[in-house]
mmCIF file of C-alpha atoms in Angstrom:
data_model
loop_
_atom_site.group_PDB
_atom_site.id
_atom_site.type_symbol
_atom_site.label_atom_id
_atom_site.label_comp_id
_atom_site.label_asym_id
_atom_site.label_seq_id
_atom_site.Cartn_x
_atom_site.Cartn_y
_atom_site.Cartn_z
ATOM 1 C CA MET X 1 49.986 6.453 -35.837
ATOM 2 C CA ALA X 2 46.963 4.516 -34.443
ATOM 3 C CA ALA X 3 48.887 3.604 -31.298
ATOM 4 C CA LEU X 4 49.928 7.185 -30.833
ATOM 5 C CA THR X 5 46.349 8.419 -31.274
ATOM 6 C CA SER X 6 45.073 5.850 -28.753
ATOM 7 C CA SER X 7 47.708 6.878 -26.234
ATOM 8 C CA VAL X 8 46.759 10.503 -26.582
ATOM 9 C CA LEU X 9 43.049 9.803 -26.165
ATOM 10 C CA GLN X 10 43.597 7.702 -23.081
ATOM 11 C CA SER X 11 45.877 10.281 -21.372
ATOM 12 C CA PRO X 12 44.302 13.186 -19.436
ATOM 13 C CA LEU X 13 44.569 16.501 -21.169
ATOM 14 C CA GLN X 14 46.886 18.568 -18.967
ATOM 15 C CA ILE X 15 47.026 22.363 -19.102
ATOM 16 C CA ARG X 16 49.908 23.979 -17.236
ATOM 17 C CA PRO X 17 50.095 27.638 -16.265
ATOM 18 C CA SER X 18 53.470 27.872 -17.995
ATOM 19 C CA ASP X 19 52.144 26.587 -21.324
ATOM 20 C CA SER X 20 51.719 29.239 -23.944
ATOM 21 C CA SER X 21 48.462 27.613 -25.010
ATOM 22 C CA PHE X 22 46.910 28.209 -21.615
ATOM 23 C CA GLY X 23 46.959 31.935 -22.087
ATOM 24 C CA SER X 24 45.041 31.592 -25.311
ATOM 25 C CA LEU X 25 42.108 29.914 -23.540
ATOM 26 C CA SER X 26 39.840 32.853 -22.964
ATOM 27 C CA SER X 27 36.976 32.857 -20.490
ATOM 28 C CA SER X 28 34.437 32.410 -23.266
ATOM 29 C CA ARG X 29 36.238 29.338 -24.652
ATOM 30 C CA ILE X 30 36.360 27.664 -21.263
ATOM 31 C CA HIS X 31 32.614 28.199 -20.821
ATOM 32 C CA ARG X 32 32.000 26.552 -24.191
ATOM 33 C CA ILE X 33 34.020 23.515 -23.126
ATOM 34 C CA ALA X 34 32.431 23.209 -19.680
ATOM 35 C CA PRO X 35 29.116 21.524 -20.684
ATOM 36 C CA SER X 36 30.849 18.384 -21.989
ATOM 37 C CA PHE X 37 33.936 18.309 -19.796
ATOM 38 C CA ASN X 38 34.518 18.567 -16.069
ATOM 39 C CA LEU X 39 37.517 20.674 -15.194
ATOM 40 C CA LYS X 40 39.502 19.063 -12.429
ATOM 41 C CA CYS X 41 42.421 20.371 -10.444
ATOM 42 C CA SER X 42 44.693 18.092 -8.483
ATOM 43 C CA CYS X 43 47.643 19.229 -6.387
ATOM 44 C CA ARG X 44 50.600 16.853 -6.424
ATOM 45 C CA ARG X 45 54.108 17.135 -5.011
ATOM 46 C CA PRO X 46 55.076 20.849 -5.282
ATOM 47 C CA LEU X 47 57.344 21.532 -8.219
ATOM 48 C CA LEU X 48 58.669 25.057 -8.056
ATOM 49 C CA PHE X 49 58.395 27.406 -10.996
ATOM 50 C CA GLY X 50 60.466 30.496 -11.377
ATOM 51 C CA ASP X 51 58.124 32.365 -9.037
ATOM 52 C CA GLY X 52 58.508 29.699 -6.340
ATOM 53 C CA GLY X 53 54.830 28.727 -6.391
ATOM 54 C CA PRO X 54 53.555 25.093 -6.459
ATOM 55 C CA ARG X 55 52.786 23.448 -9.779
ATOM 56 C CA ARG X 56 49.150 22.564 -10.345
ATOM 57 C CA ASN X 57 47.941 19.920 -12.800
ATOM 58 C CA PHE X 58 44.655 20.445 -14.627
ATOM 59 C CA SER X 59 42.872 17.655 -16.474
ATOM 60 C CA LEU X 60 39.740 17.604 -18.587
ATOM 61 C CA LYS X 61 37.414 14.651 -18.106
ATOM 62 C CA SER X 62 34.668 13.941 -20.602
ATOM 63 C CA ALA X 63 31.134 13.514 -19.270
ATOM 64 C CA SER X 64 30.934 10.301 -21.294
ATOM 65 C CA ASP X 65 33.601 8.821 -18.993
ATOM 66 C CA ASN X 66 31.122 8.921 -16.128
ATOM 67 C CA ALA X 67 28.556 7.046 -18.189
ATOM 68 C CA TYR X 68 31.131 4.393 -18.994
ATOM 69 C CA SER X 69 32.197 3.966 -15.373
ATOM 70 C CA ASP X 70 28.584 3.668 -14.227
ATOM 71 C CA THR X 71 28.001 0.602 -16.415
ATOM 72 C CA SER X 72 30.639 -1.334 -14.487
ATOM 73 C CA SER X 73 28.329 -1.399 -11.473
ATOM 74 C CA ALA X 74 25.175 -2.164 -13.468
ATOM 75 C CA SER X 75 23.034 -5.172 -12.594
ATOM 76 C CA PRO X 76 23.689 -8.505 -14.384
ATOM 77 C CA SER X 77 22.269 -8.735 -17.879
ATOM 78 C CA LEU X 78 19.345 -10.935 -18.844
ATOM 79 C CA ASP X 79 21.778 -13.224 -20.664
ATOM 80 C CA ASP X 80 23.701 -13.770 -17.420
ATOM 81 C CA GLU X 81 20.495 -14.538 -15.509
ATOM 82 C CA TYR X 82 19.352 -16.968 -18.215
ATOM 83 C CA LYS X 83 22.735 -18.718 -18.142
ATOM 84 C CA ALA X 84 22.666 -19.014 -14.348
ATOM 85 C CA ASN X 85 19.100 -20.391 -14.449
ATOM 86 C CA SER X 86 20.055 -22.923 -17.141
ATOM 87 C CA GLU X 87 23.056 -24.098 -15.133
ATOM 88 C CA LEU X 88 20.904 -24.496 -12.009
ATOM 89 C CA LEU X 89 18.292 -26.513 -13.920
ATOM 90 C CA ALA X 90 21.007 -28.735 -15.391
ATOM 91 C CA SER X 91 22.346 -29.551 -11.923
ATOM 92 C CA LEU X 92 18.833 -30.196 -10.585
ATOM 93 C CA LYS X 93 18.080 -32.572 -13.468
ATOM 94 C CA VAL X 94 21.246 -34.518 -12.635
ATOM 95 C CA LYS X 95 20.033 -34.701 -9.028
ATOM 96 C CA LEU X 96 16.656 -36.070 -10.155
ATOM 97 C CA LEU X 97 18.250 -38.650 -12.448
ATOM 98 C CA SER X 98 20.471 -39.777 -9.575
ATOM 99 C CA ALA X 99 17.437 -40.130 -7.306
ATOM 100 C CA VAL X 100 15.555 -42.418 -9.718
ATOM 101 C CA SER X 101 18.472 -44.412 -11.119
ATOM 102 C CA GLY X 102 18.471 -48.055 -10.104
ATOM 103 C CA LEU X 103 14.750 -48.057 -9.267
ATOM 104 C CA ASN X 104 13.715 -50.005 -12.385
ATOM 105 C CA ARG X 105 11.422 -47.141 -13.471
ATOM 106 C CA GLY X 106 9.871 -47.125 -10.000
ATOM 107 C CA LEU X 107 9.088 -50.839 -9.629
ATOM 108 C CA ALA X 108 11.838 -51.156 -6.982
ATOM 109 C CA ALA X 109 11.061 -47.889 -5.171
ATOM 110 C CA ASN X 110 10.313 -47.797 -1.445
ATOM 111 C CA GLU X 111 8.781 -44.958 0.536
ATOM 112 C CA ASP X 112 12.116 -43.182 0.984
ATOM 113 C CA ASP X 113 12.842 -43.444 -2.750
ATOM 114 C CA LEU X 114 9.423 -41.996 -3.564
ATOM 115 C CA ARG X 115 10.043 -39.058 -1.228
ATOM 116 C CA LYS X 116 13.493 -38.246 -2.657
ATOM 117 C CA ALA X 117 12.266 -38.416 -6.238
ATOM 118 C CA ASP X 118 9.294 -36.175 -5.446
ATOM 119 C CA GLU X 119 11.486 -33.572 -3.707
ATOM 120 C CA ALA X 120 13.971 -33.512 -6.597
ATOM 121 C CA ALA X 121 11.141 -33.075 -9.105
ATOM 122 C CA ARG X 122 9.591 -30.233 -7.104
ATOM 123 C CA GLU X 123 12.889 -28.348 -7.112
ATOM 124 C CA ILE X 124 12.972 -28.479 -10.905
ATOM 125 C CA GLU X 125 9.319 -27.424 -11.138
ATOM 126 C CA ALA X 126 9.963 -24.431 -8.873
ATOM 127 C CA VAL X 127 12.945 -23.174 -10.870
ATOM 128 C CA GLY X 128 11.391 -23.922 -14.263
ATOM 129 C CA GLY X 129 8.149 -22.111 -13.456
ATOM 130 C CA PRO X 130 4.678 -22.786 -14.860
ATOM 131 C CA VAL X 131 4.383 -24.587 -18.205
ATOM 132 C CA ASP X 132 2.393 -22.976 -21.002
ATOM 133 C CA LEU X 133 1.654 -25.500 -23.748
ATOM 134 C CA SER X 134 0.112 -22.829 -25.941
ATOM 135 C CA VAL X 135 3.669 -21.538 -26.349
ATOM 136 C CA ASP X 136 5.732 -24.724 -25.929
ATOM 137 C CA LEU X 137 3.471 -27.272 -27.640
ATOM 138 C CA ASP X 138 6.187 -28.120 -30.172
ATOM 139 C CA LYS X 139 8.386 -29.392 -27.322
ATOM 140 C CA LEU X 140 5.905 -32.255 -26.761
ATOM 141 C CA GLN X 141 6.579 -33.632 -30.228
ATOM 142 C CA GLY X 142 8.582 -36.842 -30.390
ATOM 143 C CA ARG X 143 9.233 -40.157 -28.687
ATOM 144 C CA TRP X 144 9.728 -39.958 -24.933
ATOM 145 C CA LYS X 145 11.247 -42.664 -22.750
ATOM 146 C CA LEU X 146 9.826 -43.207 -19.269
ATOM 147 C CA ILE X 147 12.607 -43.388 -16.680
ATOM 148 C CA TYR X 148 10.461 -43.201 -13.536
ATOM 149 C CA SER X 149 6.856 -43.565 -12.421
ATOM 150 C CA SER X 150 5.839 -43.375 -8.778
ATOM 151 C CA ALA X 151 2.758 -45.442 -9.684
ATOM 152 C CA PHE X 152 4.888 -48.519 -10.430
ATOM 153 C CA SER X 153 5.752 -48.793 -6.725
ATOM 154 C CA SER X 154 2.296 -50.373 -6.305
ATOM 155 C CA ARG X 155 3.811 -53.411 -8.103
ATOM 156 C CA THR X 156 1.178 -53.421 -10.838
ATOM 157 C CA LEU X 157 1.660 -52.424 -14.456
ATOM 158 C CA GLY X 158 -1.451 -50.311 -14.242
ATOM 159 C CA GLY X 159 0.065 -48.083 -11.599
ATOM 160 C CA SER X 160 -2.590 -46.671 -9.308
ATOM 161 C CA ARG X 161 -5.224 -48.075 -11.682
ATOM 162 C CA PRO X 162 -6.004 -51.809 -11.900
ATOM 163 C CA GLY X 163 -3.453 -53.620 -14.000
ATOM 164 C CA PRO X 164 -1.659 -56.956 -14.307
ATOM 165 C CA PRO X 165 0.612 -57.600 -11.322
ATOM 166 C CA THR X 166 4.316 -58.261 -11.651
ATOM 167 C CA GLY X 167 5.789 -61.300 -9.985
ATOM 168 C CA ARG X 168 5.196 -65.021 -9.842
ATOM 169 C CA LEU X 169 1.410 -64.841 -10.055
ATOM 170 C CA LEU X 170 1.578 -63.624 -13.635
ATOM 171 C CA PRO X 171 5.113 -63.842 -15.096
ATOM 172 C CA ILE X 172 5.308 -60.514 -16.883
ATOM 173 C CA THR X 173 8.580 -58.630 -17.123
ATOM 174 C CA LEU X 174 8.313 -54.959 -17.923
ATOM 175 C CA GLY X 175 10.723 -53.648 -20.507
ATOM 176 C CA GLN X 176 11.078 -50.114 -21.828
ATOM 177 C CA VAL X 177 8.096 -47.757 -21.783
ATOM 178 C CA PHE X 178 7.696 -44.916 -24.276
ATOM 179 C CA GLN X 179 5.214 -42.206 -25.170
ATOM 180 C CA ARG X 180 4.935 -41.187 -28.801
ATOM 181 C CA ILE X 181 3.276 -37.793 -29.273
ATOM 182 C CA ASP X 182 2.276 -36.191 -32.563
ATOM 183 C CA ILE X 183 1.071 -32.623 -32.066
ATOM 184 C CA ILE X 184 -0.350 -32.439 -35.619
ATOM 185 C CA SER X 185 -2.528 -35.566 -35.629
ATOM 186 C CA LYS X 186 -3.099 -35.387 -31.841
ATOM 187 C CA ASP X 187 -1.961 -39.001 -31.486
ATOM 188 C CA PHE X 188 -0.747 -40.016 -28.046
ATOM 189 C CA ASP X 189 0.547 -43.604 -27.895
ATOM 190 C CA ASN X 190 1.806 -45.428 -24.829
ATOM 191 C CA ILE X 191 4.260 -48.088 -26.017
ATOM 192 C CA VAL X 192 5.209 -50.865 -23.597
ATOM 193 C CA GLU X 193 7.741 -53.633 -24.146
ATOM 194 C CA LEU X 194 6.787 -56.835 -22.299
ATOM 195 C CA GLU X 195 8.223 -60.300 -21.807
ATOM 196 C CA LEU X 196 5.610 -62.972 -21.185
ATOM 197 C CA GLY X 197 6.749 -66.031 -19.314
ATOM 198 C CA ALA X 198 6.072 -69.505 -20.735
ATOM 199 C CA PRO X 199 6.383 -73.000 -19.225
ATOM 200 C CA TRP X 200 9.649 -74.809 -19.800
ATOM 201 C CA PRO X 201 11.001 -75.639 -22.367
ATOM 202 C CA LEU X 202 9.264 -72.822 -24.256
ATOM 203 C CA ALA X 203 11.091 -69.510 -24.483
ATOM 204 C CA PRO X 204 9.453 -66.355 -23.120
ATOM 205 C CA ALA X 205 7.439 -64.395 -25.666
ATOM 206 C CA GLU X 206 8.452 -60.811 -26.313
ATOM 207 C CA VAL X 207 5.767 -58.370 -27.396
ATOM 208 C CA THR X 208 5.289 -54.645 -27.793
ATOM 209 C CA ALA X 209 1.896 -53.302 -26.758
ATOM 210 C CA THR X 210 0.778 -49.958 -28.170
ATOM 211 C CA LEU X 211 -2.089 -48.230 -26.394
ATOM 212 C CA ALA X 212 -3.322 -45.631 -28.872
ATOM 213 C CA HIS X 213 -4.975 -42.438 -27.611
ATOM 214 C CA LYS X 214 -6.000 -39.038 -28.859
ATOM 215 C CA PHE X 215 -5.144 -35.994 -26.783
ATOM 216 C CA GLU X 216 -6.302 -32.455 -26.258
ATOM 217 C CA ILE X 217 -4.910 -29.531 -24.271
ATOM 218 C CA ILE X 218 -6.989 -28.270 -21.357
ATOM 219 C CA GLY X 219 -5.989 -24.921 -19.948
ATOM 220 C CA SER X 220 -2.308 -24.018 -20.055
ATOM 221 C CA ALA X 221 -0.591 -27.256 -18.993
ATOM 222 C CA LYS X 222 -3.134 -30.084 -18.652
ATOM 223 C CA ILE X 223 -3.470 -32.884 -21.223
ATOM 224 C CA LYS X 224 -6.531 -35.096 -21.569
ATOM 225 C CA ILE X 225 -6.122 -38.424 -23.363
ATOM 226 C CA THR X 226 -8.900 -40.642 -24.726
ATOM 227 C CA PHE X 227 -8.227 -44.314 -25.348
ATOM 228 C CA GLU X 228 -8.869 -45.747 -28.822
ATOM 229 C CA LYS X 229 -7.317 -49.220 -29.163
ATOM 230 C CA THR X 230 -4.543 -51.584 -28.088
ATOM 231 C CA THR X 231 -2.288 -53.327 -30.591
ATOM 232 C CA VAL X 232 0.130 -56.113 -29.658
ATOM 233 C CA LYS X 233 3.086 -56.855 -31.941
ATOM 234 C CA PRO X 234 5.258 -59.930 -31.291
ATOM 235 C CA THR X 235 9.000 -59.230 -31.317
ATOM 236 C CA GLY X 236 12.145 -61.311 -30.962
ATOM 237 C CA ASN X 237 11.770 -64.854 -32.294
ATOM 238 C CA LEU X 238 8.115 -64.224 -33.154
ATOM 239 C CA SER X 239 8.622 -60.913 -34.952
ATOM 240 C CA GLN X 240 7.379 -62.412 -38.227
ATOM 241 C CA LEU X 241 3.868 -62.680 -36.806
ATOM 242 C CA PRO X 242 1.442 -59.849 -37.677
ATOM 243 C CA PRO X 243 0.261 -57.388 -35.020
ATOM 244 C CA LEU X 244 -2.932 -58.239 -33.161
ATOM 245 C CA GLU X 245 -5.535 -55.694 -32.142
ATOM 246 C CA VAL X 246 -6.932 -56.463 -28.711
ATOM 247 C CA PRO X 247 -10.736 -56.136 -28.568
ATOM 248 C CA ARG X 248 -11.960 -53.387 -26.341
ATOM 249 C CA LEU X 249 -14.280 -54.262 -23.507
ATOM 250 C CA PRO X 250 -17.808 -52.885 -23.805
ATOM 251 C CA ASP X 251 -18.461 -49.884 -21.611
ATOM 252 C CA ALA X 252 -20.926 -51.883 -19.509
ATOM 253 C CA LEU X 253 -18.225 -54.449 -18.616
ATOM 254 C CA ARG X 254 -15.433 -51.982 -18.047
ATOM 255 C CA PRO X 255 -14.510 -51.173 -14.412
ATOM 256 C CA PRO X 256 -15.562 -47.680 -13.282
ATOM 257 C CA SER X 257 -11.896 -46.817 -12.661
ATOM 258 C CA ASN X 258 -10.998 -47.647 -16.263
ATOM 259 C CA THR X 259 -13.037 -45.258 -18.386
ATOM 260 C CA GLY X 260 -10.543 -45.205 -21.250
ATOM 261 C CA SER X 261 -9.549 -41.604 -20.643
ATOM 262 C CA GLY X 262 -7.533 -39.654 -18.164
ATOM 263 C CA ASP X 263 -5.673 -36.420 -17.701
ATOM 264 C CA PHE X 264 -2.380 -35.237 -16.303
ATOM 265 C CA GLU X 265 -0.519 -31.966 -15.911
ATOM 266 C CA VAL X 266 2.832 -31.194 -17.479
ATOM 267 C CA THR X 267 4.760 -29.540 -14.648
ATOM 268 C CA TYR X 268 8.119 -29.186 -16.402
ATOM 269 C CA LEU X 269 9.085 -29.296 -20.065
ATOM 270 C CA ASP X 270 12.196 -28.538 -22.072
ATOM 271 C CA ASN X 271 13.859 -30.000 -25.151
ATOM 272 C CA ASP X 272 14.992 -33.228 -23.444
ATOM 273 C CA THR X 273 13.123 -33.629 -20.129
ATOM 274 C CA ARG X 274 9.449 -33.764 -19.206
ATOM 275 C CA ILE X 275 7.831 -34.127 -15.787
ATOM 276 C CA THR X 276 4.125 -34.865 -15.390
ATOM 277 C CA ARG X 277 1.739 -35.399 -12.483
ATOM 278 C CA GLY X 278 -1.302 -37.572 -13.088
ATOM 279 C CA ASP X 279 -4.895 -37.214 -12.002
ATOM 280 C CA ARG X 280 -4.184 -39.711 -9.219
ATOM 281 C CA GLY X 281 -0.969 -38.140 -8.041
ATOM 282 C CA GLU X 282 1.437 -40.188 -10.156
ATOM 283 C CA LEU X 283 4.800 -38.538 -10.751
ATOM 284 C CA ARG X 284 6.355 -39.494 -14.083
ATOM 285 C CA VAL X 285 9.703 -38.464 -15.524
ATOM 286 C CA PHE X 286 10.520 -38.765 -19.239
ATOM 287 C CA VAL X 287 13.564 -38.043 -21.367
ATOM 288 C CA ILE X 288 13.530 -37.624 -25.139
ATOM 289 C CA SER X 289 14.677 -40.729 -27.024
#
């Protein structure tokens, strides 16, 4: 019965001049039907009646059919646009990761590498749009792994700021670099894994340095950090040793370029990727860890 009903509803209602029901449709009844149905007449191949005249087919079309057909040409929905934007961002993030892979977090980057990484990051920033940390502050929460810093191309661990050089002069090998952010306590810790060279036959010493900061949001997307202390914790064979807090230099002895604070802008942020640009132009790329 359901199939029969569906078939009837989907078929055009045809009214033939020879049908007995047609004669019962008075002029007043047709006018009552007209507001919700469009009466259509279509001439097909002549089929002769007894009077020799052509057969005409009449069909009633509901006005709601027009509304349904109009939706087929409607513009894409917001869900479709969001999906397309997400797919584009995903492909651009793969492009950025490809540009910075093999650069040892930027320590091995040359001028061409710096340019490609910057262009790939700008594409993501353009598609992602401005960041508003008053809305997306919770996305900062967590432990982030640094996968690229343009500042490391200067071959110093301080980036564009003074820092210990890498190489033979001071045998320091840079390991993983993390940022640990707590949006409740406003803690902002830079965590650096280092391997310190030692004369033979001593084994290199492995340590983890934690540079503790506090942070505050300035404007919609800028973060200001203020340095508090540095703690060094031996790892590896010396992991049983307690952590050591490194004394902070007095303000009078500290270089003008190292005030203990700084700021940077978050230019892209989602649940697994963060791009920042520092107050000295450093481009940094992080992934959640």
